[in-house]
Every structure is written in C-alpha cells, then in structure tokens.
PDB file of C-alpha atoms in Angstrom:
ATOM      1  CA  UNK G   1     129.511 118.798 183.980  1.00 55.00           C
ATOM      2  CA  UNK G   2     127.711 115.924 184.514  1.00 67.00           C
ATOM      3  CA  UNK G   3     129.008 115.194 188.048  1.00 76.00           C
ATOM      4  CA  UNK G   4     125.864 115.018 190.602  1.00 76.00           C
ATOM      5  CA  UNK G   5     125.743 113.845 194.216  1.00 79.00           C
ATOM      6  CA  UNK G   6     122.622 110.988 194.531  1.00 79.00           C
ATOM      7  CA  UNK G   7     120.129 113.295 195.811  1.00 82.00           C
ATOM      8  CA  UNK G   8     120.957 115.830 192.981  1.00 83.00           C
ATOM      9  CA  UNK G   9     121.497 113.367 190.629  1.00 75.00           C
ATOM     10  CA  UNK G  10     117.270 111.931 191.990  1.00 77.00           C
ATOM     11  CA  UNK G  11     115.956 115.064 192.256  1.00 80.00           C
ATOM     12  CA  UNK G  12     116.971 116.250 187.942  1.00 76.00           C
ATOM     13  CA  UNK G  13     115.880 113.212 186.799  1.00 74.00           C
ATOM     14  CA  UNK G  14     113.394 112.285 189.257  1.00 74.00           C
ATOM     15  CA  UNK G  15     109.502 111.022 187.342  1.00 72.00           C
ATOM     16  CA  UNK G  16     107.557 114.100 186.766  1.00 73.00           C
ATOM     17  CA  UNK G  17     103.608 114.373 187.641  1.00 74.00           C
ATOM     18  CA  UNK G  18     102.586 116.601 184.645  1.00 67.00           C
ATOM     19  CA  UNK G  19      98.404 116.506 184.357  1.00 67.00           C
ATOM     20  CA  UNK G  20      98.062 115.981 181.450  1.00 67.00           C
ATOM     21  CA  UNK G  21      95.988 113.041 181.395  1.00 83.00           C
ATOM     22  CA  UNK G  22      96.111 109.117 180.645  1.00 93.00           C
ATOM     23  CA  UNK G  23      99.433 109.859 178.203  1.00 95.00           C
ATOM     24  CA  UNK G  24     102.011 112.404 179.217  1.00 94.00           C
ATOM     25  CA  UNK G  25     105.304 113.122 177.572  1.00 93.00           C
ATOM     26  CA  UNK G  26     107.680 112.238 180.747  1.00 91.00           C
ATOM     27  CA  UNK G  27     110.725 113.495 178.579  1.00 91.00           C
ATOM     28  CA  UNK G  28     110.934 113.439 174.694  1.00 93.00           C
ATOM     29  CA  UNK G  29     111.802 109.481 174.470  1.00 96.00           C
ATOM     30  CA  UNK G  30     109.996 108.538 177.111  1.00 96.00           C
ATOM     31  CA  UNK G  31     105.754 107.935 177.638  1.00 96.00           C
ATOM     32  CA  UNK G  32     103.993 108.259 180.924  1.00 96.00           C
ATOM     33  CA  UNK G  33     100.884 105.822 180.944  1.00 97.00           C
ATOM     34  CA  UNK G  34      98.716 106.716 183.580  1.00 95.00           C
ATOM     35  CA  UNK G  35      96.666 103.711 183.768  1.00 96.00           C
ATOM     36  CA  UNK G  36      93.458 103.249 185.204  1.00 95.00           C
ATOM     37  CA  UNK G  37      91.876 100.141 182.639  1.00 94.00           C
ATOM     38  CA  UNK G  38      93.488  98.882 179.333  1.00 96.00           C
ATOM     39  CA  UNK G  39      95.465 100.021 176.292  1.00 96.00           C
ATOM     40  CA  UNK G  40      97.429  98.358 173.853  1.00 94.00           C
ATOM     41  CA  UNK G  41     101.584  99.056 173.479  1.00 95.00           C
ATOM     42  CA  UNK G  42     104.168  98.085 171.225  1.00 93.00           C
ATOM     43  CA  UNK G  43     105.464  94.286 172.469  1.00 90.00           C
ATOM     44  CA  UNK G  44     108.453  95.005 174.390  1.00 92.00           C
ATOM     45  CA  UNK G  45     108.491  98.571 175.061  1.00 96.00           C
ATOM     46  CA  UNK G  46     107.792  98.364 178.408  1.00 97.00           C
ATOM     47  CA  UNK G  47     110.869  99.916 180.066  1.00 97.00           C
ATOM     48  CA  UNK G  48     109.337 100.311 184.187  1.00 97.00           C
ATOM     49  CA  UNK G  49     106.043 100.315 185.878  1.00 97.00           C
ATOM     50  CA  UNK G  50     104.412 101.078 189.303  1.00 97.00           C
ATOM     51  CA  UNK G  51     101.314  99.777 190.647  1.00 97.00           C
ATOM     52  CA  UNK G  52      99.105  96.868 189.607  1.00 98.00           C
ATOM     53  CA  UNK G  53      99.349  96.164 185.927  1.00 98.00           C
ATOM     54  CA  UNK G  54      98.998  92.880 184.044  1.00 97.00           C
ATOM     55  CA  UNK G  55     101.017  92.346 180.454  1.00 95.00           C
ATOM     56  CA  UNK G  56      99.435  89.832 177.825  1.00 92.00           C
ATOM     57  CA  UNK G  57     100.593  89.850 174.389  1.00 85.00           C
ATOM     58  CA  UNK G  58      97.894  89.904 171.775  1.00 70.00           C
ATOM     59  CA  UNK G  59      95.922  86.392 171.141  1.00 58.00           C
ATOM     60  CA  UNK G  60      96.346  84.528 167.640  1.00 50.00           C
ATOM     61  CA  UNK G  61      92.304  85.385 166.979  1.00 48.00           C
ATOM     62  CA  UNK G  62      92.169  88.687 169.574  1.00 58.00           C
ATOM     63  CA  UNK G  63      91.188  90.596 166.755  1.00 57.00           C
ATOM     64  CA  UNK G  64      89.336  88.258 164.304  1.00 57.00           C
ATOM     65  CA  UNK G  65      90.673  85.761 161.545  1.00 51.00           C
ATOM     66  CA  UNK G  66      90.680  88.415 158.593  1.00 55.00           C
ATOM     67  CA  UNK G  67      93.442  90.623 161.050  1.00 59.00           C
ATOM     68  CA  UNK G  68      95.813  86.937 161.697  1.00 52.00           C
ATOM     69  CA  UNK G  69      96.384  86.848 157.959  1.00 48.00           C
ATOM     70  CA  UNK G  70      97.407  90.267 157.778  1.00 52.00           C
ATOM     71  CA  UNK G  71      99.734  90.415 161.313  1.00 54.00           C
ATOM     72  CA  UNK G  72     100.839  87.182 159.998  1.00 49.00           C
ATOM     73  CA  UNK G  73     101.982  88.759 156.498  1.00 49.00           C
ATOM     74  CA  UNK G  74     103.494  91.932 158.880  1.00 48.00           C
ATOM     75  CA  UNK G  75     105.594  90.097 161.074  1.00 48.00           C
ATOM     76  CA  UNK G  76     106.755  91.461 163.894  1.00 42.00           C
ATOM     77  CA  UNK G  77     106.308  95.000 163.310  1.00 51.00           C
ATOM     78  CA  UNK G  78     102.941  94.997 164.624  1.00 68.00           C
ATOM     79  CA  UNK G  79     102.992  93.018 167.363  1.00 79.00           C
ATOM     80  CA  UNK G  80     101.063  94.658 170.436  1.00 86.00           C
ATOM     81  CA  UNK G  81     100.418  94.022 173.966  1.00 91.00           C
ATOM     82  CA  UNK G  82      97.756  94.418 176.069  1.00 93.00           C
ATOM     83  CA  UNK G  83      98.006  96.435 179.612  1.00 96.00           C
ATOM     84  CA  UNK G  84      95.583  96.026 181.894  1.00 96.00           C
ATOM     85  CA  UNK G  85      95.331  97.428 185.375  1.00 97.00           C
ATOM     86  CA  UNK G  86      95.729 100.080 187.729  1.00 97.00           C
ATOM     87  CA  UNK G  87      99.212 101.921 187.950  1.00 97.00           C
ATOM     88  CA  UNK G  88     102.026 104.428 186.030  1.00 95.00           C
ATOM     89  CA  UNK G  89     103.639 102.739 182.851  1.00 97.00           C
ATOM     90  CA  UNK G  90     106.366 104.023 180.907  1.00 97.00           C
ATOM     91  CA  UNK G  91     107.087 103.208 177.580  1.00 98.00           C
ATOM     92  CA  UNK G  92     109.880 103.760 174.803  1.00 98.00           C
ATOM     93  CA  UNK G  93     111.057 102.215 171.755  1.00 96.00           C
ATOM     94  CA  UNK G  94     115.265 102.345 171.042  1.00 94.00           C
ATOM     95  CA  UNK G  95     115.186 106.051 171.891  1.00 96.00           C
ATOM     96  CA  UNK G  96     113.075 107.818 169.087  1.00 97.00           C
ATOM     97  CA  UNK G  97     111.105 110.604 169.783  1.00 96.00           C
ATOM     98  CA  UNK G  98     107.499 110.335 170.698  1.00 96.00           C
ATOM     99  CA  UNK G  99     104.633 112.254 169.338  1.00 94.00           C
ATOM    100  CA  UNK G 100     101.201 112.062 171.481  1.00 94.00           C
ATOM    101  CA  UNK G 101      98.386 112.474 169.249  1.00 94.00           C
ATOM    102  CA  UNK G 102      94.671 112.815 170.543  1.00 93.00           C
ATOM    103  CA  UNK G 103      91.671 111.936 168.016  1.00 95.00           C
ATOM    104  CA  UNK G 104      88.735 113.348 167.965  1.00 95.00           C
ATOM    105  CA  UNK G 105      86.620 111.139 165.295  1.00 95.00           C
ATOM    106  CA  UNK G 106      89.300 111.333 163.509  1.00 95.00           C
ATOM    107  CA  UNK G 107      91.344 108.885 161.620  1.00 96.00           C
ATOM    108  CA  UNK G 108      95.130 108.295 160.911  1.00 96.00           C
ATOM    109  CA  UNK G 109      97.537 105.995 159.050  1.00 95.00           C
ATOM    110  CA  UNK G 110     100.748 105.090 160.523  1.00 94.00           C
ATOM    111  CA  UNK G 111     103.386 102.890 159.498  1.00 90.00           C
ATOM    112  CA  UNK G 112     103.182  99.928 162.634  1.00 86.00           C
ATOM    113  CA  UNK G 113     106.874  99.615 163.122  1.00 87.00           C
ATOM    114  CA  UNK G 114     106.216 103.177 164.500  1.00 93.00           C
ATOM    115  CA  UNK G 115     103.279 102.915 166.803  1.00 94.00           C
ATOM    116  CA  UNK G 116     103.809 102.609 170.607  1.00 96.00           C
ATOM    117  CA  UNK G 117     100.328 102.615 172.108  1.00 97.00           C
ATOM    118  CA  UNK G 118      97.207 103.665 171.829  1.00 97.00           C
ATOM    119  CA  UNK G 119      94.190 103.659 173.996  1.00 96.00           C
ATOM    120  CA  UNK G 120      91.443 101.187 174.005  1.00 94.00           C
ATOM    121  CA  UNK G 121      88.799 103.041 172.553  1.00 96.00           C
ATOM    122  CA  UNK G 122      90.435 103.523 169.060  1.00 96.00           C
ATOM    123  CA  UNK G 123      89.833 101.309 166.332  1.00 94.00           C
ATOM    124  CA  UNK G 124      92.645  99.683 164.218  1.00 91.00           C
ATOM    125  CA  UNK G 125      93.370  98.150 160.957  1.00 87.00           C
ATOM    126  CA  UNK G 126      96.195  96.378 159.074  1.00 82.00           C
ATOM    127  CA  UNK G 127      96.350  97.574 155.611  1.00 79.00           C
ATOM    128  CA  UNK G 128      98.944  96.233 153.396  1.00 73.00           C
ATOM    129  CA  UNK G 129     100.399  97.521 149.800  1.00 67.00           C
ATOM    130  CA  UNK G 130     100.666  95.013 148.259  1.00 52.00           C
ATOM    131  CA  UNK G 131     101.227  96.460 144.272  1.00 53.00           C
ATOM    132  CA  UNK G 132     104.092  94.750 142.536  1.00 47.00           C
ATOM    133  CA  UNK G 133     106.338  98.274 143.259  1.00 48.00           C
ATOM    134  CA  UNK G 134     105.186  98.332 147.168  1.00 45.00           C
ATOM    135  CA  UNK G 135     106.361  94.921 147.679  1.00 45.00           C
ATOM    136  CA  UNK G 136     109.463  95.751 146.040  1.00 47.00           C
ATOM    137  CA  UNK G 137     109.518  98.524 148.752  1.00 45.00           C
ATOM    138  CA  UNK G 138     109.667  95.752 150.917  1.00 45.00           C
ATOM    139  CA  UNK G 139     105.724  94.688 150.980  1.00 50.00           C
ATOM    140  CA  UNK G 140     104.655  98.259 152.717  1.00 66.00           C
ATOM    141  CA  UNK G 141     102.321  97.824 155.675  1.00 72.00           C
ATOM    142  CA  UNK G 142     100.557 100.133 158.212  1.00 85.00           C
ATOM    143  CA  UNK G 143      97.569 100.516 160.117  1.00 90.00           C
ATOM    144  CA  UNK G 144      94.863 102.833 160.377  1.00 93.00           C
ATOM    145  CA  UNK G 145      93.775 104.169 163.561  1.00 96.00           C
ATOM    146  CA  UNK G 146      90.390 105.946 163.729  1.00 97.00           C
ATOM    147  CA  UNK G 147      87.858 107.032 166.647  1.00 96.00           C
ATOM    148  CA  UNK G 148      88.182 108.776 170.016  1.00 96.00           C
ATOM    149  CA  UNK G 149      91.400 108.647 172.136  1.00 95.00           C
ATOM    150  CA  UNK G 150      95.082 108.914 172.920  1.00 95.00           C
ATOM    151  CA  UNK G 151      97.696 107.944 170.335  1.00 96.00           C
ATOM    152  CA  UNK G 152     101.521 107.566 170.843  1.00 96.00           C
ATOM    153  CA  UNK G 153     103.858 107.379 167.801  1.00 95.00           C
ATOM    154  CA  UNK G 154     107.897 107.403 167.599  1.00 97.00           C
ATOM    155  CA  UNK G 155     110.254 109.124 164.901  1.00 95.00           C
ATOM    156  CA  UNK G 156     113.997 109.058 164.746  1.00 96.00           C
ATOM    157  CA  UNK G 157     114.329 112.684 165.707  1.00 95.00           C
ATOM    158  CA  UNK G 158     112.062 115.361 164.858  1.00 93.00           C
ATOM    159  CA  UNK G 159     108.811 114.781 162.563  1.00 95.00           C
ATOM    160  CA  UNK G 160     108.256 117.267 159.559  1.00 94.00           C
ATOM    161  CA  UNK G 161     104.620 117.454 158.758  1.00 96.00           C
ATOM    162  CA  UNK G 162     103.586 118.375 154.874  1.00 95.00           C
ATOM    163  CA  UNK G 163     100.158 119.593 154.013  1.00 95.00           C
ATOM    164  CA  UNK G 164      98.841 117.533 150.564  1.00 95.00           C
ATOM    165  CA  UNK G 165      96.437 119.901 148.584  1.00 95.00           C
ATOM    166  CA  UNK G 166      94.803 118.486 144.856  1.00 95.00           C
ATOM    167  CA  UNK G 167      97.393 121.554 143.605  1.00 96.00           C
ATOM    168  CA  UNK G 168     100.586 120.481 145.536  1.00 95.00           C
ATOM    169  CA  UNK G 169     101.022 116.538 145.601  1.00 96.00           C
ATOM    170  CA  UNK G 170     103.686 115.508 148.065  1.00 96.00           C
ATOM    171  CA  UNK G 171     105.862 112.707 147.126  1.00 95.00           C
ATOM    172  CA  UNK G 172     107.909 111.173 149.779  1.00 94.00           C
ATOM    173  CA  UNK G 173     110.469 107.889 150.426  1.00 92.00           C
ATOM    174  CA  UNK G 174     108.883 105.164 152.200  1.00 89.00           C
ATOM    175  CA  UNK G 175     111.435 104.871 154.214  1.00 88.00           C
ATOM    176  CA  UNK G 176     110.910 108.133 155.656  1.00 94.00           C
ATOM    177  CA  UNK G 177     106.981 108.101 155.980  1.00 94.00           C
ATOM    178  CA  UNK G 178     105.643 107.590 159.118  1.00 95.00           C
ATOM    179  CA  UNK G 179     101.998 108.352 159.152  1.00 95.00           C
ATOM    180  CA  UNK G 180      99.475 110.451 157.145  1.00 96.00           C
ATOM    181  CA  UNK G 181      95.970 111.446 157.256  1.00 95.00           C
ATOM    182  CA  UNK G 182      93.098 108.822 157.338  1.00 94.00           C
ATOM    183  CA  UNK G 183      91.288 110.431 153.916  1.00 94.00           C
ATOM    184  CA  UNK G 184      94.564 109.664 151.763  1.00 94.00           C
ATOM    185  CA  UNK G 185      95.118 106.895 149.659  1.00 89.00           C
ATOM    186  CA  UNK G 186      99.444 106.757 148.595  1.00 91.00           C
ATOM    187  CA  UNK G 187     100.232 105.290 145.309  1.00 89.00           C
ATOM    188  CA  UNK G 188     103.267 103.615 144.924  1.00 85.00           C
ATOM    189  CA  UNK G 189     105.516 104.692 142.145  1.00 84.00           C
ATOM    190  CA  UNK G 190     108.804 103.472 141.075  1.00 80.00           C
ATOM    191  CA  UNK G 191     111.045 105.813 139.003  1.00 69.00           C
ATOM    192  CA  UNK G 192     113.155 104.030 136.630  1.00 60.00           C
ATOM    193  CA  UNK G 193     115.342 106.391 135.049  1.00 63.00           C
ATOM    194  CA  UNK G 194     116.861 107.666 138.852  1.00 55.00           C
ATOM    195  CA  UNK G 195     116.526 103.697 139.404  1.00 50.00           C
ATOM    196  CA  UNK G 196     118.903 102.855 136.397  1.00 50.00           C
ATOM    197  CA  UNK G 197     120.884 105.869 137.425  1.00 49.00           C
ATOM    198  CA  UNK G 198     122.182 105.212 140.609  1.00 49.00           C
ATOM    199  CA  UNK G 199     121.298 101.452 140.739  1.00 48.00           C
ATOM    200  CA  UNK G 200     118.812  99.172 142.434  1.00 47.00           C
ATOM    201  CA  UNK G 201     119.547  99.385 145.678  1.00 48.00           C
ATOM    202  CA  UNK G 202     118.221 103.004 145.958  1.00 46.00           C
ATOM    203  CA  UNK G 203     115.597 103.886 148.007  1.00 47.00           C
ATOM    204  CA  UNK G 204     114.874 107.398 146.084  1.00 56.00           C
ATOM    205  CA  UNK G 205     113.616 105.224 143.121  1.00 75.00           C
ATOM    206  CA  UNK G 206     110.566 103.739 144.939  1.00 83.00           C
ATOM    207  CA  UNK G 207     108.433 106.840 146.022  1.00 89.00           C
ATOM    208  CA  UNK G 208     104.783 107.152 148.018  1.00 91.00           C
ATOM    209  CA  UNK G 209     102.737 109.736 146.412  1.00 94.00           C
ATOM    210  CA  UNK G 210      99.817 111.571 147.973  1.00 95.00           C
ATOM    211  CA  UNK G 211      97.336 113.589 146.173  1.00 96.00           C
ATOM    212  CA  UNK G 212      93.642 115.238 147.417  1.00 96.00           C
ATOM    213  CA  UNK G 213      93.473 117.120 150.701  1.00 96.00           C
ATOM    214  CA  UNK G 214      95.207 116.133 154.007  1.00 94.00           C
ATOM    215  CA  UNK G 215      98.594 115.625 155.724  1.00 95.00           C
ATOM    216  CA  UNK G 216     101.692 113.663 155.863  1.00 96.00           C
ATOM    217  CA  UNK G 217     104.590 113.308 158.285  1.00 95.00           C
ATOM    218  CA  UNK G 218     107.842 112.149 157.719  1.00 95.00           C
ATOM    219  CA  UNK G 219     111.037 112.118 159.760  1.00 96.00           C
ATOM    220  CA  UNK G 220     114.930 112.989 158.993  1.00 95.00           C
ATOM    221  CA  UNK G 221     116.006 109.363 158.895  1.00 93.00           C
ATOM    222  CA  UNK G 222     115.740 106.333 156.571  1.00 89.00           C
ATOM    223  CA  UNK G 223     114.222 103.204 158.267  1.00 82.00           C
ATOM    224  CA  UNK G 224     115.994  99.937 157.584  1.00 67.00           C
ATOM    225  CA  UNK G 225     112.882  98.013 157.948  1.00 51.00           C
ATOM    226  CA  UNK G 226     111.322  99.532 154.298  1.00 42.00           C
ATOM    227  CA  UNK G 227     115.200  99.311 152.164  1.00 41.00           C
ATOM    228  CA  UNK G 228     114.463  98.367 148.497  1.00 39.00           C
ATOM    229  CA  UNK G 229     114.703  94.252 147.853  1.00 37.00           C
ATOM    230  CA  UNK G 230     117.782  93.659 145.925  1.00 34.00           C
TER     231      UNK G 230
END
C-alpha cells in the first residue's frame, strides 16, 4: 500500500487536463486555473504554476478609498492577488475542500477568509457587521460577489447547503457559515440564557439568523478566525 515505483508513482498523481474550462477541480483540495488574462486569488495560495504568469498583490487604492477602510478594518482575511498572464495555476488554501461556483447574474455572500479566487469579471464588496453582538462575534466580515463568472470557495470538509424559506428560518453559528445567497440579509442574535449557561466563551450563544427566500451553506467545522471575544 502506498509503495509506487517513480513512473507509477507520476503517472497516479500526474496533473489532469479535464475541459472544463478557466477553473477545474484538479483533485478536491486542489484548483486548476487555466489562465489566459487576469483573476484575482487568495494572497498566498499559490502552490505551482506553468507558463507566463505575473503575481501582484492588490494596491492600497486598487479598488477605491471607500474599499481601504473596509480591507483595512478586515485584516488579512481578505487580502487578494492579482494573476495576470498566460499559463496553468494551481491554487489551495491549508487543505480545505474547494467548491467551484459559476454565476450567472447572480449574486453571493461569502465569508473572505474562505474565498480563493474568482474571475475578473465579477464584482466584489466588503460588507462588515458591525452590530454590538457581531463584533462580539469577532467584528463579522464578508464580501459579496455578484455578476458573470467563475467562483472558487474552500470549506473544512464537506459543505451542507440549507434552503431559507419566510416559513423555515435557518439559524446557524458564525463560525460555521461560509456563504449564503446574495438576497439575504443575517441578523445577528446573541442568546443569553445558553450564554449564561455554559459561559462566555461559547460560540452557540452568538447565532446568524436568516429569514425570506434563499440559501445558506455551512461546513462541519468551527473556524477559529470568528471564536466569541472573551
């Protein structure tokens, strides 16, 4: 098990040429850029590259003054760069699963620390929560991504996809969340008795709520990056 000679060992895990256009899923955790212009990645998920392709993180006022107050509010979790070129450029983020998404003018919110690229000709956003129970949630920030084009985005294992009707709210942890439909608006809420109950540091007692008609997807593991401020 396990135990190859080299050209066995090439030809199982050799890059794949699937047709599927400018994103294809080379294997679960790992994106297949087929590059023939520009699109914009998560900084530093750049894991190999053939071809011609020039890297250039995003500039301080790339996207206008009113986005450098909100990436500068984010941090690092939406930091992008910019690859330009001609050439085959594979991408992955610590192992989590990707999701390729294609939209048609359609719109979608996703939490940034789980984007990893997404084609040129989609628009993008910062929007921030910033209610007193959000920031609590540790200031709760994602971006909206609407228009024609390719999107890539990364779970820790398999997403779980909820459908929100005006009868059947879904509430969720924000941990969790990782994207939702462009029509929804989460509130935050912050239960207090399960809070008291189990004590401060719980993430169950800050919850996102969705209500009206659309989608939400979530994944099977808790993200560090939105634990409850002690």
């Amino acid at each position: 098990m396990g135990r190859y000679s080299l050209e066995d060992f090439i030809q199982s895990t050799g890059e794949r040429d699937l047709g599927q256009g400018i994103f294809e899923l080379e294997r679960e955790r790992l994106l297949e850029v087929n590059l023939n212009s520009m699109v914009w990645t998560k900084m530093s998920s750049m894991v190999a590259y053939t071809g011609n392709i020039k890297f250039t993180r995003e500039g301080v006022l790339e996207h206008g003054l009113g986005k450098l107050v909100k990436v500068s509010l984010t941090g690092e979790g939406v930091s992008l760069t910019k690859a330009e070129g001609r050439g085959k450029l594979y991408l992955a983020d610590k192992g989590k699963k990707i999701s390729v998404l294609k939209l048609e003018n359609d719109s979608i919110f996703v939490n940034g620390n789980d984007i990893l690229a997404f084609e040129n000709t989609i628009n993008w956003d910062i929007k921030l929560m910033k209610k007193p129970a959000g920031v609590m949630a540790g200031g709760l920030f994602n971006v909206k991504l609407e228009g024609n084009g390719m999107v890539a985005i990364t779970t820790h294992h398999d997403p779980v996809t909820f459908r929100v009707t005006k009868e059947h709210p879904v509430f969720t942890d924000p941990n969790a969340t990782v994207a939702w439909s462009g029509n929804l608006e989460p509130e935050i809420k912050t239960d207090i008795s399960l809070k008291s109950f189990v004590g401060r540091g719980s993430g169950e007692s800050i919850q996102m709520v969705f209500r009206g008609e659309g989608f939400v997807v979530v994944q099977p593991y808790e993200e560090i990056y939105f634990q409850a401020q002690t």
